[in-house]
Short mmCIF file of C-alpha atoms in Angstrom, two decimals:
data_model
loop_
_atom_site.label_atom_id
_atom_site.label_comp_id
_atom_site.label_asym_id
_atom_site.label_seq_id
_atom_site.Cartn_x
_atom_site.Cartn_y
_atom_site.Cartn_z
CA MET A 1 -70.07 -187.93 -201.06
CA LEU A 2 -66.94 -189.35 -200.04
CA GLN A 3 -66.98 -193.03 -198.75
CA ILE A 4 -64.33 -195.39 -198.08
CA LYS A 5 -65.47 -198.85 -198.91
CA GLU A 6 -61.71 -200.20 -197.87
CA LYS A 7 -58.81 -199.16 -196.36
CA LYS A 8 -57.01 -199.82 -199.15
CA ASP A 9 -58.82 -197.15 -201.52
CA CYS A 10 -57.43 -193.67 -199.37
CA CYS A 11 -54.06 -192.59 -199.34
CA GLY A 12 -54.48 -190.40 -196.46
CA CYS A 13 -53.72 -187.07 -198.48
CA GLU A 14 -56.32 -185.01 -197.00
CA ALA A 15 -57.04 -183.17 -200.79
CA CYS A 16 -61.04 -183.88 -199.71
CA VAL A 17 -60.51 -182.45 -196.37
CA GLN A 18 -59.16 -179.07 -197.92
CA ARG A 19 -61.22 -178.95 -200.77
CA CYS A 20 -65.07 -179.31 -199.28
CA PRO A 21 -66.66 -175.60 -199.08
CA GLN A 22 -68.73 -176.91 -195.72
CA GLN A 23 -65.73 -177.91 -194.39
CA CYS A 24 -67.29 -180.81 -193.17
CA ILE A 25 -64.85 -183.22 -193.70
CA THR A 26 -62.85 -184.37 -191.01
CA VAL A 27 -60.11 -186.90 -189.90
CA ARG A 28 -60.07 -189.85 -187.59
CA GLU A 29 -57.09 -192.15 -186.82
CA ASP A 30 -58.08 -195.83 -186.91
CA SER A 31 -56.45 -198.50 -184.59
CA GLU A 32 -53.62 -198.48 -186.53
CA GLY A 33 -52.84 -194.91 -186.57
CA PHE A 34 -53.74 -193.84 -189.92
CA LEU A 35 -55.94 -191.24 -190.87
CA TYR A 36 -58.86 -191.55 -192.61
CA PRO A 37 -61.77 -188.96 -193.84
CA VAL A 38 -65.14 -188.71 -191.81
CA VAL A 39 -67.96 -187.19 -193.80
CA ASP A 40 -70.52 -185.50 -191.34
CA GLU A 41 -73.29 -186.32 -193.86
CA GLY A 42 -75.60 -183.62 -192.03
CA ARG A 43 -73.83 -180.53 -193.59
CA CYS A 44 -72.61 -182.44 -196.71
CA THR A 45 -74.58 -180.81 -200.14
CA ASP A 46 -73.24 -183.47 -201.89
CA CYS A 47 -71.23 -181.24 -204.33
CA GLY A 48 -68.79 -184.18 -205.27
CA LEU A 49 -65.58 -182.12 -204.95
CA CYS A 50 -64.01 -184.36 -202.49
CA GLU A 51 -64.50 -187.37 -205.15
CA ARG A 52 -63.05 -185.47 -208.40
CA VAL A 53 -60.17 -184.34 -206.02
CA CYS A 54 -59.18 -188.09 -204.38
CA PRO A 55 -56.25 -189.84 -206.04
CA GLY A 56 -57.64 -193.47 -205.34
CA LEU A 57 -60.99 -192.43 -207.74
CA GLN A 58 -59.34 -190.61 -210.13
CA PRO A 59 -55.84 -191.89 -210.91
CA GLY A 60 -53.57 -190.24 -213.30
CA GLU A 61 -52.17 -192.14 -216.70
CA PRO A 62 -48.45 -193.97 -216.65
CA ARG A 63 -45.96 -191.27 -218.00
CA GLU A 64 -42.50 -192.16 -218.89
CA PRO A 65 -39.44 -189.43 -217.66
CA LEU A 66 -38.06 -187.19 -220.63
CA LYS A 67 -34.63 -187.22 -219.05
CA VAL A 68 -32.79 -189.23 -216.15
CA TYR A 69 -29.29 -187.85 -214.17
CA ALA A 70 -27.36 -189.08 -211.91
CA ALA A 71 -26.35 -186.27 -209.30
CA LYS A 72 -24.40 -184.81 -206.57
CA ASN A 73 -25.08 -181.27 -205.15
CA PRO A 74 -21.17 -179.93 -204.83
CA ASP A 75 -21.76 -178.94 -201.04
CA GLU A 76 -20.46 -181.73 -199.35
CA LYS A 77 -22.21 -180.18 -196.05
CA VAL A 78 -25.54 -180.41 -197.42
CA ARG A 79 -25.19 -183.84 -199.42
CA ILE A 80 -23.89 -185.39 -196.19
CA GLN A 81 -26.97 -183.65 -194.34
CA SER A 82 -29.57 -185.52 -197.02
CA SER A 83 -30.87 -188.47 -197.39
CA SER A 84 -29.13 -189.36 -200.87
CA GLY A 85 -27.69 -186.44 -203.04
CA GLY A 86 -29.12 -183.34 -201.51
CA ILE A 87 -30.93 -182.68 -204.72
CA PHE A 88 -34.04 -181.17 -203.05
CA SER A 89 -31.57 -178.10 -201.45
CA LEU A 90 -30.00 -177.37 -204.68
CA LEU A 91 -33.81 -176.87 -206.06
CA ALA A 92 -35.47 -175.00 -203.08
CA GLU A 93 -32.63 -172.72 -202.66
CA GLN A 94 -33.31 -171.69 -206.36
CA VAL A 95 -36.92 -171.15 -205.56
CA ILE A 96 -35.93 -169.46 -202.61
CA ARG A 97 -33.83 -167.24 -204.49
CA ALA A 98 -35.96 -165.87 -206.76
CA GLY A 99 -38.79 -164.82 -204.03
CA GLY A 100 -40.85 -168.37 -204.23
CA VAL A 101 -41.90 -170.71 -201.06
CA VAL A 102 -40.62 -174.10 -200.70
CA PHE A 103 -43.31 -176.89 -199.18
CA GLY A 104 -41.72 -180.40 -197.73
CA ALA A 105 -42.01 -182.62 -194.49
CA ARG A 106 -40.97 -181.90 -190.94
CA PHE A 107 -40.43 -182.83 -187.75
CA ASP A 108 -43.03 -180.62 -185.15
CA GLY A 109 -42.19 -180.39 -181.79
CA ARG A 110 -43.62 -183.93 -180.58
CA TRP A 111 -41.79 -185.42 -183.24
CA GLU A 112 -44.09 -186.09 -185.78
CA VAL A 113 -44.22 -185.57 -189.35
CA VAL A 114 -46.05 -182.50 -191.07
CA HIS A 115 -46.08 -180.68 -194.13
CA ASP A 116 -45.63 -176.90 -193.72
CA TYR A 117 -43.89 -173.85 -195.70
CA THR A 118 -40.74 -171.76 -195.59
CA GLU A 119 -39.81 -168.40 -197.52
CA ALA A 120 -36.33 -168.72 -196.23
CA MET A 121 -33.25 -170.29 -196.56
CA GLU A 122 -32.70 -171.15 -192.74
CA GLY A 123 -36.09 -172.98 -192.70
CA LEU A 124 -35.24 -175.78 -195.87
CA GLU A 125 -32.95 -177.58 -193.34
CA ALA A 126 -35.93 -179.04 -191.44
CA PHE A 127 -37.07 -180.29 -194.85
CA ARG A 128 -33.87 -182.43 -195.86
CA GLY A 129 -33.59 -185.74 -194.91
CA SER A 130 -36.29 -188.48 -195.15
CA LYS A 131 -38.32 -188.95 -192.27
CA TYR A 132 -40.20 -193.00 -192.67
CA VAL A 133 -43.78 -191.80 -191.16
CA GLN A 134 -46.91 -190.63 -193.23
CA SER A 135 -46.85 -186.48 -193.08
CA ARG A 136 -50.35 -184.69 -192.31
CA THR A 137 -50.85 -182.58 -195.28
CA GLY A 138 -53.24 -180.08 -193.12
CA GLU A 139 -53.68 -177.03 -194.56
CA THR A 140 -50.81 -176.41 -197.33
CA TYR A 141 -53.04 -177.31 -200.41
CA ARG A 142 -54.57 -174.51 -199.40
CA GLN A 143 -51.51 -172.55 -198.79
CA ALA A 144 -49.86 -173.23 -202.29
CA GLU A 145 -52.98 -172.23 -203.80
CA THR A 146 -52.89 -169.02 -201.91
CA PHE A 147 -49.31 -168.73 -202.79
CA LEU A 148 -49.66 -169.04 -206.47
CA ARG A 149 -52.86 -167.06 -207.59
CA ALA A 150 -50.76 -164.30 -205.68
CA GLY A 151 -48.26 -165.05 -208.61
CA ARG A 152 -45.43 -166.63 -206.35
CA LYS A 153 -43.38 -169.39 -207.42
CA VAL A 154 -44.25 -172.41 -205.67
CA LEU A 155 -41.76 -176.15 -204.98
CA PHE A 156 -43.91 -178.84 -203.60
CA CYS A 157 -42.26 -181.58 -202.60
CA GLY A 158 -44.05 -184.91 -201.23
CA THR A 159 -45.05 -188.51 -201.83
CA PRO A 160 -46.27 -189.27 -205.47
CA CYS A 161 -49.86 -189.88 -203.80
CA GLN A 162 -49.74 -186.43 -202.56
CA ILE A 163 -47.96 -184.75 -205.08
CA ALA A 164 -51.57 -186.53 -206.85
CA GLY A 165 -53.80 -185.08 -204.46
CA LEU A 166 -52.11 -181.54 -204.92
CA LYS A 167 -52.85 -181.54 -208.29
CA LEU A 168 -56.22 -183.12 -208.36
CA PHE A 169 -56.96 -180.17 -205.40
CA LEU A 170 -55.98 -177.04 -207.66
CA ARG A 171 -58.15 -178.51 -210.68
CA LYS A 172 -55.66 -176.06 -213.17
CA GLU A 173 -52.02 -175.50 -213.69
CA TYR A 174 -49.96 -173.46 -212.40
CA GLU A 175 -46.57 -172.17 -214.09
CA ASN A 176 -45.21 -171.36 -211.15
CA LEU A 177 -45.52 -174.16 -209.59
CA LEU A 178 -43.02 -177.01 -209.45
CA THR A 179 -44.25 -180.32 -207.74
CA VAL A 180 -41.41 -182.99 -206.79
CA ASP A 181 -42.05 -186.33 -205.28
CA PHE A 182 -39.92 -188.76 -204.54
CA ILE A 183 -39.44 -192.82 -204.93
CA CYS A 184 -41.68 -194.00 -202.53
CA HIS A 185 -41.11 -197.68 -200.62
CA GLY A 186 -44.47 -196.79 -198.59
CA VAL A 187 -45.59 -194.65 -195.44
CA PRO A 188 -45.41 -195.93 -192.21
CA SER A 189 -48.43 -194.87 -189.75
CA PRO A 190 -48.18 -191.78 -187.32
CA GLY A 191 -49.33 -193.51 -184.68
CA ILE A 192 -46.40 -196.96 -184.72
CA TRP A 193 -43.96 -194.02 -185.16
CA ARG A 194 -45.22 -192.15 -182.25
CA LYS A 195 -45.15 -195.53 -179.88
CA TYR A 196 -41.92 -196.83 -181.17
CA LEU A 197 -40.28 -193.16 -179.64
CA GLN A 198 -42.07 -193.61 -176.78
CA GLU A 199 -40.48 -196.94 -176.28
CA ILE A 200 -37.27 -196.43 -176.57
CA ALA A 201 -37.68 -193.35 -174.72
CA ALA A 202 -39.33 -195.75 -171.94
CA ARG A 203 -36.34 -197.66 -172.03
CA ARG A 204 -33.39 -194.95 -171.60
CA ALA A 205 -35.52 -193.93 -168.38
CA GLY A 206 -36.43 -197.40 -166.89
CA GLY A 207 -33.10 -199.34 -168.26
CA LYS A 208 -32.58 -200.86 -171.14
CA ASN A 209 -34.24 -204.24 -170.96
CA SER A 210 -37.77 -202.79 -169.13
CA VAL A 211 -40.37 -200.74 -169.96
CA LEU A 212 -41.86 -199.55 -166.55
CA SER A 213 -45.01 -197.68 -165.93
CA SER A 214 -42.55 -194.68 -163.74
CA SER A 215 -40.33 -194.89 -167.00
CA LEU A 216 -43.40 -194.46 -169.09
CA ASN A 217 -44.21 -191.42 -166.87
CA LYS A 218 -40.47 -189.70 -167.57
CA LYS A 219 -40.40 -190.59 -171.59
CA ASP A 220 -42.55 -187.16 -172.78
CA ASP A 221 -39.41 -185.32 -170.71
CA ILE A 222 -36.95 -187.58 -172.79
CA LEU A 223 -38.97 -186.85 -176.17
CA ARG A 224 -38.77 -182.91 -175.19
CA ASP A 225 -34.63 -183.41 -174.89
CA ILE A 226 -34.58 -185.06 -178.55
CA SER A 227 -32.41 -182.64 -180.61
CA SER A 228 -32.95 -184.28 -183.59
CA ILE A 229 -33.55 -187.70 -185.47
CA SER A 230 -31.76 -189.20 -188.80
CA PHE A 231 -33.06 -192.15 -190.59
CA ARG A 232 -30.55 -192.31 -193.09
CA ASP A 233 -27.72 -190.68 -191.04
CA LYS A 234 -24.07 -191.50 -193.05
CA VAL A 235 -21.95 -192.07 -190.45
CA LEU A 236 -21.17 -195.37 -192.00
CA GLY A 237 -21.73 -194.30 -195.24
CA TRP A 238 -24.55 -193.90 -197.87
CA LYS A 239 -25.09 -197.07 -198.66
CA LYS A 240 -24.92 -198.76 -195.06
CA TYR A 241 -27.07 -195.46 -193.33
CA SER A 242 -28.18 -195.90 -189.69
CA PHE A 243 -31.16 -194.74 -187.77
CA VAL A 244 -30.03 -192.49 -185.06
CA VAL A 245 -31.87 -190.58 -182.23
CA ARG A 246 -29.77 -187.42 -180.58
CA LEU A 247 -30.30 -185.64 -177.54
CA SER A 248 -29.47 -182.22 -176.22
CA ALA A 249 -26.43 -181.47 -174.34
CA THR A 250 -26.48 -181.49 -171.13
CA ASP A 251 -24.75 -180.22 -168.12
CA GLY A 252 -22.56 -178.29 -169.78
CA ALA A 253 -21.47 -180.66 -172.50
CA GLU A 254 -20.24 -179.47 -175.30
CA LYS A 255 -21.49 -182.22 -178.00
CA ASN A 256 -25.47 -183.94 -177.93
CA THR A 257 -25.75 -187.30 -176.07
CA VAL A 258 -26.70 -190.21 -178.75
CA LEU A 259 -29.69 -191.29 -177.33
CA LEU A 260 -29.62 -194.36 -179.94
CA SER A 261 -27.68 -195.60 -183.07
CA GLU A 262 -27.95 -198.21 -184.78
CA CYS A 263 -27.68 -199.61 -188.45
CA PHE A 264 -30.75 -199.55 -190.66
CA SER A 265 -30.92 -203.14 -190.49
CA LYS A 266 -30.94 -203.76 -187.52
CA ASN A 267 -33.34 -201.05 -186.33
CA LEU A 268 -36.75 -202.52 -185.18
CA PHE A 269 -39.01 -199.64 -186.60
CA MET A 270 -36.72 -199.27 -190.06
CA ARG A 271 -36.95 -203.01 -190.00
CA GLY A 272 -40.59 -203.32 -189.84
CA PHE A 273 -40.92 -200.80 -192.84
CA LEU A 274 -38.58 -202.28 -194.85
CA THR A 275 -40.18 -205.50 -194.98
CA ASN A 276 -43.55 -203.83 -195.54
CA LEU A 277 -45.02 -204.34 -191.81
CA TYR A 278 -46.60 -201.79 -190.77
CA LEU A 279 -47.58 -199.66 -193.90
CA ARG A 280 -50.49 -197.95 -195.02
CA PRO A 281 -52.84 -200.45 -196.73
CA SER A 282 -52.90 -198.06 -200.18
CA CYS A 283 -49.17 -198.30 -200.12
CA TYR A 284 -49.49 -201.89 -201.43
CA ALA A 285 -52.15 -200.52 -204.26
CA CYS A 286 -50.53 -197.55 -205.08
CA PRO A 287 -52.91 -195.21 -207.41
CA ALA A 288 -49.30 -192.96 -208.49
CA LYS A 289 -46.87 -195.49 -209.04
CA SER A 290 -45.13 -195.22 -212.78
CA PHE A 291 -45.30 -191.22 -213.04
CA ARG A 292 -49.17 -191.04 -212.56
CA SER A 293 -48.45 -188.65 -209.81
CA GLY A 294 -48.38 -185.70 -212.67
CA SER A 295 -45.36 -184.38 -210.61
CA ASP A 296 -42.57 -182.03 -212.94
CA MET A 297 -39.72 -183.85 -211.05
CA THR A 298 -38.72 -187.45 -209.34
CA ILE A 299 -35.97 -187.93 -207.12
CA GLY A 300 -34.50 -190.82 -204.74
CA ASP A 301 -31.51 -192.49 -204.34
CA PHE A 302 -29.46 -194.09 -206.85
CA TRP A 303 -29.04 -197.35 -205.56
CA GLY A 304 -26.57 -199.63 -207.64
CA ALA A 305 -24.68 -196.47 -209.00
CA GLU A 306 -21.53 -198.38 -208.20
CA TYR A 307 -22.39 -200.38 -211.00
CA VAL A 308 -23.43 -197.86 -213.74
CA LEU A 309 -20.92 -194.87 -213.00
CA PRO A 310 -18.20 -196.32 -210.68
CA ASP A 311 -16.36 -193.38 -210.69
CA PHE A 312 -18.88 -191.27 -209.67
CA ASP A 313 -20.05 -192.91 -206.64
CA ASP A 314 -17.86 -191.86 -203.37
CA ASP A 315 -20.49 -194.08 -200.98
CA LYS A 316 -21.51 -190.30 -200.09
CA GLY A 317 -25.15 -190.37 -201.63
CA ILE A 318 -26.11 -189.87 -205.37
CA SER A 319 -29.48 -189.01 -206.53
CA GLY A 320 -31.41 -190.16 -209.15
CA VAL A 321 -33.45 -187.74 -210.62
CA MET A 322 -36.36 -187.89 -213.63
CA LEU A 323 -37.12 -184.57 -215.30
CA ASN A 324 -41.20 -185.01 -216.15
CA SER A 325 -41.76 -181.78 -217.61
CA ARG A 326 -40.66 -178.91 -219.31
CA LYS A 327 -40.99 -176.74 -216.49
CA ALA A 328 -38.10 -179.50 -214.70
CA GLU A 329 -35.62 -178.85 -217.48
CA VAL A 330 -35.67 -174.80 -217.39
CA LEU A 331 -35.29 -175.21 -213.74
CA TRP A 332 -32.88 -178.25 -214.18
CA LYS A 333 -30.48 -176.35 -216.21
CA SER A 334 -30.46 -172.98 -213.86
CA ILE A 335 -28.77 -174.46 -210.96
CA PRO A 336 -24.64 -175.91 -209.90
CA VAL A 337 -25.24 -179.51 -209.95
CA ASP A 338 -22.90 -182.08 -210.75
CA CYS A 339 -24.41 -184.57 -212.91
CA LYS A 340 -24.17 -187.45 -215.93
CA SER A 341 -26.69 -188.49 -217.84
CA VAL A 342 -28.30 -191.95 -217.80
CA LEU A 343 -31.25 -194.21 -219.38
CA TYR A 344 -34.04 -195.00 -217.42
CA PRO A 345 -33.31 -199.06 -217.22
CA GLN A 346 -30.36 -198.18 -215.48
CA LEU A 347 -31.93 -196.51 -212.20
CA TYR A 348 -35.19 -198.92 -212.41
CA ARG A 349 -32.94 -201.78 -212.18
CA ALA A 350 -32.27 -200.99 -208.23
CA ASN A 351 -35.71 -198.68 -207.81
CA PRO A 352 -38.41 -200.89 -208.54
CA ALA A 353 -40.53 -198.97 -206.44
CA LEU A 354 -40.85 -196.18 -209.33
CA GLU A 355 -43.73 -199.01 -211.07
CA MET A 356 -44.36 -201.06 -208.21
CA SER A 357 -46.12 -201.14 -205.00
CA ALA A 358 -44.91 -202.71 -201.93
CA LYS A 359 -45.91 -206.08 -201.73
CA GLU A 360 -47.50 -207.06 -198.57
CA SER A 361 -45.82 -208.27 -195.84
CA GLY A 362 -46.52 -211.97 -194.95
CA ASN A 363 -47.09 -211.19 -191.47
CA ARG A 364 -49.18 -208.02 -192.25
CA LYS A 365 -52.20 -209.36 -190.58
CA LEU A 366 -50.83 -211.00 -187.69
CA PHE A 367 -49.45 -207.28 -186.67
CA VAL A 368 -52.15 -206.55 -184.55
CA TRP A 369 -51.46 -204.24 -182.00
CA LYS A 370 -53.87 -202.48 -179.28
CA GLU A 371 -52.90 -199.66 -176.59
CA GLY A 372 -50.86 -200.66 -173.57
CA GLN A 373 -49.40 -203.70 -175.93
CA LEU A 374 -46.01 -203.51 -176.38
CA LEU A 375 -44.64 -202.46 -179.73
CA LEU A 376 -40.95 -203.80 -179.86
CA PRO A 377 -40.99 -206.79 -179.01
CA LEU A 378 -43.92 -207.47 -181.60
CA ILE A 379 -41.83 -205.93 -184.50
CA GLU A 380 -39.03 -207.63 -183.37
CA ARG A 381 -41.16 -211.26 -183.22
CA LEU A 382 -42.97 -210.45 -187.01
CA THR A 383 -39.74 -209.52 -188.56
CA ARG A 384 -37.19 -212.24 -187.37
CA GLU A 385 -35.53 -214.15 -190.07
CA SER A 386 -35.28 -217.71 -190.52
CA ARG A 387 -32.14 -219.85 -191.38
CA TRP A 388 -34.36 -220.77 -194.89
CA LYS A 389 -34.85 -216.99 -195.17
CA LYS A 390 -31.53 -215.78 -194.38
CA LEU A 391 -30.52 -217.70 -197.38
CA LYS A 392 -32.56 -217.42 -199.53
CA ALA A 393 -32.03 -213.79 -199.28
CA GLY A 394 -28.42 -214.24 -199.34
CA SER A 395 -29.15 -215.73 -202.53
CA ARG A 396 -31.46 -213.51 -204.19
CA PHE A 397 -28.75 -210.66 -202.81
CA CYS A 398 -25.80 -212.72 -205.28
CA LEU A 399 -27.82 -213.45 -208.30
CA ARG A 400 -29.67 -209.23 -208.16
CA VAL A 401 -25.56 -208.29 -207.55
CA PHE A 402 -24.84 -210.42 -210.99
CA LEU A 403 -27.42 -209.45 -212.98
CA GLN A 404 -27.08 -205.76 -211.91
CA LYS A 405 -23.23 -205.70 -212.77
CA THR A 406 -24.22 -207.63 -216.28
CA GLY A 407 -26.69 -205.28 -217.39
CA LEU A 408 -29.67 -208.21 -217.26
CA PHE A 409 -31.49 -207.20 -214.26
CA HIS A 410 -34.35 -204.90 -216.44
CA THR A 411 -34.46 -207.54 -218.76
CA VAL A 412 -35.00 -210.26 -216.35
CA ILE A 413 -37.85 -208.39 -214.74
CA SER A 414 -39.62 -207.59 -218.29
CA ILE A 415 -39.67 -211.63 -218.87
CA ILE A 416 -41.07 -211.83 -215.51
CA ARG A 417 -43.61 -209.60 -215.71
CA LYS A 418 -44.72 -211.00 -219.20
CA CYS A 419 -44.49 -214.16 -217.51
CA LYS A 420 -47.91 -213.25 -214.87
CA ILE A 421 -49.82 -211.33 -217.43
#
């Protein structure tokens, strides 16, 4: 029987819920808005399947990628709509053309993030772009298994822990399955995201500097009017991406209204996310780092590309692509992609999240949010930087840029790790 003794031991992939033959496992939201499994002990037969599909209890072995690339989608429109280089779309389109099925994360009608699948090109747009909220996998592991058993090609994209959960859930290798994970910083709570949206909507309804009860009554109307949310809008470029919320056009207007547009460093939700203020507890001790997920391919932003491939960088987005299996190599050769071969250390230098879990914020234990309490002032207070912190951050940034330009970054990190052992 699955027993979660510490919250850091559960990544929330829901593999246990979907694999249980008695369907006696459900999920329950905790005070922070994260979902955790709950077992109906009266119906449980103690078969042990839930424990055998848990990434926290069955971690994979660390691996190294077979090949590494810096890559761009040659379709500029798709690349601009994507968070980095638009590589997911190229992979997904190839699978759809072959009569396959693509699984990914999308927003639902309430702007929460869920996993879903599509069999049509038109359905891929909803999966594009980063969504910095933990998605619910729902029934997608079971659905993927059904398609695989029917002989359909399946591409499943998710966080490393979600891919690890899927691989354990399936219990066997499928030649017609391609798993794709991404360089993951960590996942914020769906509950915090829900509350954040409610508060910015309420401010829109009741005035910029107030959140009134009458405004809160109108928030649902405004949420229904939202036409798009982008965590990584490139209006200011790829490196200075913006968080943008747009409302549907009304009163005959030709263009959508911008509810909120802020550079990522100014947006409160992104500040809380990037400072590790409200990540899932398991993200601080991730069981799927160093390619332990078993994915066929890992994609993400090629931060620092301007130092490695300055002529390749146009500030519209470059993906780092790691091929981890033969299947990935075969598919990679079949897609029309603009790419350059690079060394893994060149990509890792500015992407330590490939191997290192997020460091828990010093204010993480102070982030105690309760229903009825305003969220935005709490985030603002706990992410506010002192002058000393700003000076230290500036110094670290300058040192990092120097080490990257001189090619010494990876060497210094290796030395630091050895000293900690």
